[in-house]
mmCIF file of C-alpha atoms and ligand atoms in Angstrom:
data_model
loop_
_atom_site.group_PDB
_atom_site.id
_atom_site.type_symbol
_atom_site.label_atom_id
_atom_site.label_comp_id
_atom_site.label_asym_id
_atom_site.label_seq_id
_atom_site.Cartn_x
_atom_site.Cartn_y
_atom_site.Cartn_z
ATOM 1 C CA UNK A 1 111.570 51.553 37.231
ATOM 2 C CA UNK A 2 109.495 51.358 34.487
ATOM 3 C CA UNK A 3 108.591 55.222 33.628
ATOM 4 C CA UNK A 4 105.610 54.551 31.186
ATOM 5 C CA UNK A 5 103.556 57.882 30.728
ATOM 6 C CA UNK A 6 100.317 58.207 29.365
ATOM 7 C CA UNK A 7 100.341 61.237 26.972
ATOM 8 C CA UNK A 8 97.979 64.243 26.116
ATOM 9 C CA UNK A 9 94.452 63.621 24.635
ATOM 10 C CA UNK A 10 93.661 65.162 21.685
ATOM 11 C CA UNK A 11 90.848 64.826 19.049
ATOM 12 C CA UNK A 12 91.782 62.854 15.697
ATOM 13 C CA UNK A 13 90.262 62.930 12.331
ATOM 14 C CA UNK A 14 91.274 59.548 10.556
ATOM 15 C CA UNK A 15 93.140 59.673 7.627
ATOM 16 C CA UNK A 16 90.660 57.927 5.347
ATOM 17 C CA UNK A 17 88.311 61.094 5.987
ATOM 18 C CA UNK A 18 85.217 61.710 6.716
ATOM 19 C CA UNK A 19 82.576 60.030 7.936
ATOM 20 C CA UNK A 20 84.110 58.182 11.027
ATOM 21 C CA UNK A 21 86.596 58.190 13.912
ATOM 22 C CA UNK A 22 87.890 55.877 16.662
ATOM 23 C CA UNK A 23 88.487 55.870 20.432
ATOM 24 C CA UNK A 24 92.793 55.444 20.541
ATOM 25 C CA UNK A 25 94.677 56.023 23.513
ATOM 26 C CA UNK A 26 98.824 56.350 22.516
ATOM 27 C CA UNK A 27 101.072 56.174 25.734
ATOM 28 C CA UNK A 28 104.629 55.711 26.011
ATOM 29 C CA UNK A 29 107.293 54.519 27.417
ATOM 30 C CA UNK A 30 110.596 55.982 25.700
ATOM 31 C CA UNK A 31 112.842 55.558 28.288
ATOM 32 C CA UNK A 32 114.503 56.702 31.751
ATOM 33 C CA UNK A 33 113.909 60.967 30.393
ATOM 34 C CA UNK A 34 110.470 60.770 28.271
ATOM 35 C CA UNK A 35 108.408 63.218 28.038
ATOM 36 C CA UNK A 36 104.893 63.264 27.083
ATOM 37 C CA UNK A 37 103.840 63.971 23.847
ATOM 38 C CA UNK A 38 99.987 62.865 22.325
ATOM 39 C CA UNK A 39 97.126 60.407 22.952
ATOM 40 C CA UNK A 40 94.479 61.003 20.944
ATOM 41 C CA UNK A 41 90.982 60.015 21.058
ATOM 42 C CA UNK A 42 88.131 60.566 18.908
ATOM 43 C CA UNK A 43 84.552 59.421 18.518
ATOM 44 C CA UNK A 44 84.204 55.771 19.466
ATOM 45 C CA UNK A 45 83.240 53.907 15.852
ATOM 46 C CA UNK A 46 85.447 51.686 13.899
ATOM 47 C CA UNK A 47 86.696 52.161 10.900
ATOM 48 C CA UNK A 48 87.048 48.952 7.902
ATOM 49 C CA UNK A 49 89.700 46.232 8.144
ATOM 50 C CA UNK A 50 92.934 47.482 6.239
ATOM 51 C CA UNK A 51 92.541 51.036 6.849
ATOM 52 C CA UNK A 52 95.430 52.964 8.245
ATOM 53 C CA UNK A 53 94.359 54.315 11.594
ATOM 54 C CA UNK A 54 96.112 57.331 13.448
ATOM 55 C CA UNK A 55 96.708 55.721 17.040
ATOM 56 C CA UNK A 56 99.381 59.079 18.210
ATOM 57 C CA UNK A 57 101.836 61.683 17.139
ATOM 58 C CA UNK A 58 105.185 60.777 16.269
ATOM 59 C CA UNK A 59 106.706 62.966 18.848
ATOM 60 C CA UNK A 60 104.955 61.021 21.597
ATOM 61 C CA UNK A 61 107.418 58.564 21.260
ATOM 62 C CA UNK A 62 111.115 58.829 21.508
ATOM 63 C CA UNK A 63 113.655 56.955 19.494
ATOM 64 C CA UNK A 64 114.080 53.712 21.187
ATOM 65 C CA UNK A 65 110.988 53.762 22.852
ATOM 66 C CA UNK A 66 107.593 51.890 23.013
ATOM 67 C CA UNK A 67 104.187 52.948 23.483
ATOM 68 C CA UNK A 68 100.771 51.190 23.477
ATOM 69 C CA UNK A 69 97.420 51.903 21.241
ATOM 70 C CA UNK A 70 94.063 50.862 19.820
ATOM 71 C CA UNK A 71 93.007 50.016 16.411
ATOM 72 C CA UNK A 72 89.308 49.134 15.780
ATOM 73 C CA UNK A 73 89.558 48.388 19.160
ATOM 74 C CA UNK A 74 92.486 46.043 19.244
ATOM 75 C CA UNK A 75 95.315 47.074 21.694
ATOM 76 C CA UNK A 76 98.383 47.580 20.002
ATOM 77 C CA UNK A 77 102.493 48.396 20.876
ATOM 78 C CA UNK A 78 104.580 50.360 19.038
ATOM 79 C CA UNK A 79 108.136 50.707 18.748
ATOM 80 C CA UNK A 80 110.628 53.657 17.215
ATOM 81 C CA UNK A 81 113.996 51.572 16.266
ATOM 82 C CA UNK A 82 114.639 55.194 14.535
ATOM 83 C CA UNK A 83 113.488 58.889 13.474
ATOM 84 C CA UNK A 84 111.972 58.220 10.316
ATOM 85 C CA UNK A 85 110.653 54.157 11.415
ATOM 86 C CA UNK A 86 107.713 52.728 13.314
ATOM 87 C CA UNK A 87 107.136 49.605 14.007
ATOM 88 C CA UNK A 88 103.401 48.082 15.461
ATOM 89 C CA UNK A 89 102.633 44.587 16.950
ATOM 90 C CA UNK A 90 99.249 42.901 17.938
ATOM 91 C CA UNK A 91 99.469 43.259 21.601
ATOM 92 C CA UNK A 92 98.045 40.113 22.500
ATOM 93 C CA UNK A 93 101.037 37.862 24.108
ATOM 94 C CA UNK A 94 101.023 34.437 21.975
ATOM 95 C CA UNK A 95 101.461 32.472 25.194
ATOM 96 C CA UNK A 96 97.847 33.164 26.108
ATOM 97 C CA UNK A 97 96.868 36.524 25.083
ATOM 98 C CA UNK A 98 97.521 38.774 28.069
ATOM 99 C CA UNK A 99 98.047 42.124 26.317
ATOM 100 C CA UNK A 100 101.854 43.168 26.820
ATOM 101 C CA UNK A 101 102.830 46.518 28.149
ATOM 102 C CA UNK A 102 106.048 48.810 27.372
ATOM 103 C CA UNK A 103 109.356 47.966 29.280
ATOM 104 C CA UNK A 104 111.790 50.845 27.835
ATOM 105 C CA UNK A 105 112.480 49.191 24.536
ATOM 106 C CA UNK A 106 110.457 46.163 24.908
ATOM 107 C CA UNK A 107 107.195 44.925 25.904
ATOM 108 C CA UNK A 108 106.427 42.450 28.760
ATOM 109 C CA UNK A 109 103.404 40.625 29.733
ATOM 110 C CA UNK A 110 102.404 40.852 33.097
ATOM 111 C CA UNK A 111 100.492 37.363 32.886
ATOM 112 C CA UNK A 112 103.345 35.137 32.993
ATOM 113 C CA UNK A 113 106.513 36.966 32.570
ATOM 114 C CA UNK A 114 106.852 36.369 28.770
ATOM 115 C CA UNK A 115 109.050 39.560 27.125
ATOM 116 C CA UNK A 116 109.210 40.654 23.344
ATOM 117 C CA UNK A 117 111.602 42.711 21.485
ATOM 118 C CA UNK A 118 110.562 46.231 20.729
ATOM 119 C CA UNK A 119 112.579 45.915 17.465
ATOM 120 C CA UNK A 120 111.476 42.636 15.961
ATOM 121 C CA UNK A 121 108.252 41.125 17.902
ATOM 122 C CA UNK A 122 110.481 38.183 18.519
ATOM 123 C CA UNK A 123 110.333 36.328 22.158
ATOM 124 C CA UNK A 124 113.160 36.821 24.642
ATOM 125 C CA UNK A 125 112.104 35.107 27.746
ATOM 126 C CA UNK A 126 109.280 32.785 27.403
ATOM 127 C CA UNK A 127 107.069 30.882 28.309
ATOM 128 C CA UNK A 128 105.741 32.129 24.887
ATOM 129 C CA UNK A 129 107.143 30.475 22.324
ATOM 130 C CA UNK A 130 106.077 32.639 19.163
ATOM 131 C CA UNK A 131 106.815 36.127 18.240
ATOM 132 C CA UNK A 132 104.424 39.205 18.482
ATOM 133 C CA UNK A 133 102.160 39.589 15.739
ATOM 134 C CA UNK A 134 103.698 41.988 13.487
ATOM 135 C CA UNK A 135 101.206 44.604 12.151
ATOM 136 C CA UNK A 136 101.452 47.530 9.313
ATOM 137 C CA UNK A 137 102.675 50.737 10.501
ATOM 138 C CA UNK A 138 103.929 53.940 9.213
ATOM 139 C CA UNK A 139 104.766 57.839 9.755
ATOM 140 C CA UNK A 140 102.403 59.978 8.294
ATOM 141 C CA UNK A 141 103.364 63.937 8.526
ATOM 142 C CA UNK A 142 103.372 63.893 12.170
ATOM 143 C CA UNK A 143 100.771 60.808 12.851
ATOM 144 C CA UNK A 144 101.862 57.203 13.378
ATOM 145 C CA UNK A 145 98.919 54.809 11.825
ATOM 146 C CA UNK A 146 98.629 51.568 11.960
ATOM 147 C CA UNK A 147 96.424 49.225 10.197
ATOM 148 C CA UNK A 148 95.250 46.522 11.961
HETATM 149 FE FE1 FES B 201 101.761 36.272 28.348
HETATM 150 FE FE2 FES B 201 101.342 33.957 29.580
HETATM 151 S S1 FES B 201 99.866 35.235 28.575
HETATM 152 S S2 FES B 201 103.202 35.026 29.383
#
């Protein structure tokens, strides 16, 4: 069973300030008891390369557990190896660029079967060959951001 959970919508002001927001949805999958906890969405307009992005609250992801976002438009995954660490991949399987979804720790793509680890990008079942693309990403107060 795979118990991914879409989380809460909420409005988001983005941390460079403020003239402009984006359209990110956060949901999770943390695991046989998550809970829900934030997806937040905004005005739809990009912000500039580089620029740390809130994509969901900390708390909508559990330790150990993966959740799925967008950045400028670019779907990414997230995963929480520990309280005070995030970690963000481009979401884009490097087989052929199926985006890959949350499976409790991990992420799989439903194209071809390839699977990722949540803690490193790296492959563990092919037939990709290449590891996740590993993007910035941080805890800020009680945002994760990611800059993609
Ligand atoms: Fe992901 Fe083929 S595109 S396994």
């Amino acid at each position: 069973m795979n118990p991914e959970q879409m989380l809460p919508r909420r409005s988001l002001l983005l941390g460079a300030g403020a003239a402009g927001g984006t359209a990110l949805t956060l949901s999770a999958c943390s695991g046989p008891d998550s809970d829900a906890a934030a997806t937040s969405d905004a005005a739809a307009s990009s912000v500039p390369a580089g620029t740390p992005v809130q994509v969901g609250k900390v708390s909508g992801v559990k330790v150990g557990g993966t959740a799925t976002g967008k950045v400028n438009g670019k779907a990414v995954v997230i995963f929480r190896p520990d309280e005070k660490t995030v970690l963000a991949y481009d979401a884009a399987c490097t087989h052929a660029g199926c985006p890959v979804a949350p499976a409790g720790g991990d992420f799989e793509c439903p194209c071809h079967g390839s699977s990722f680890k949540g803690s490193d990008g790296s492959v563990i079942q092919g037939p990709a060959r290449a590891p996740l693309a590993k993007l910035k990403a941080a805890i800020d107060g009680e945002w994760i951001t990611v800059t993609a």
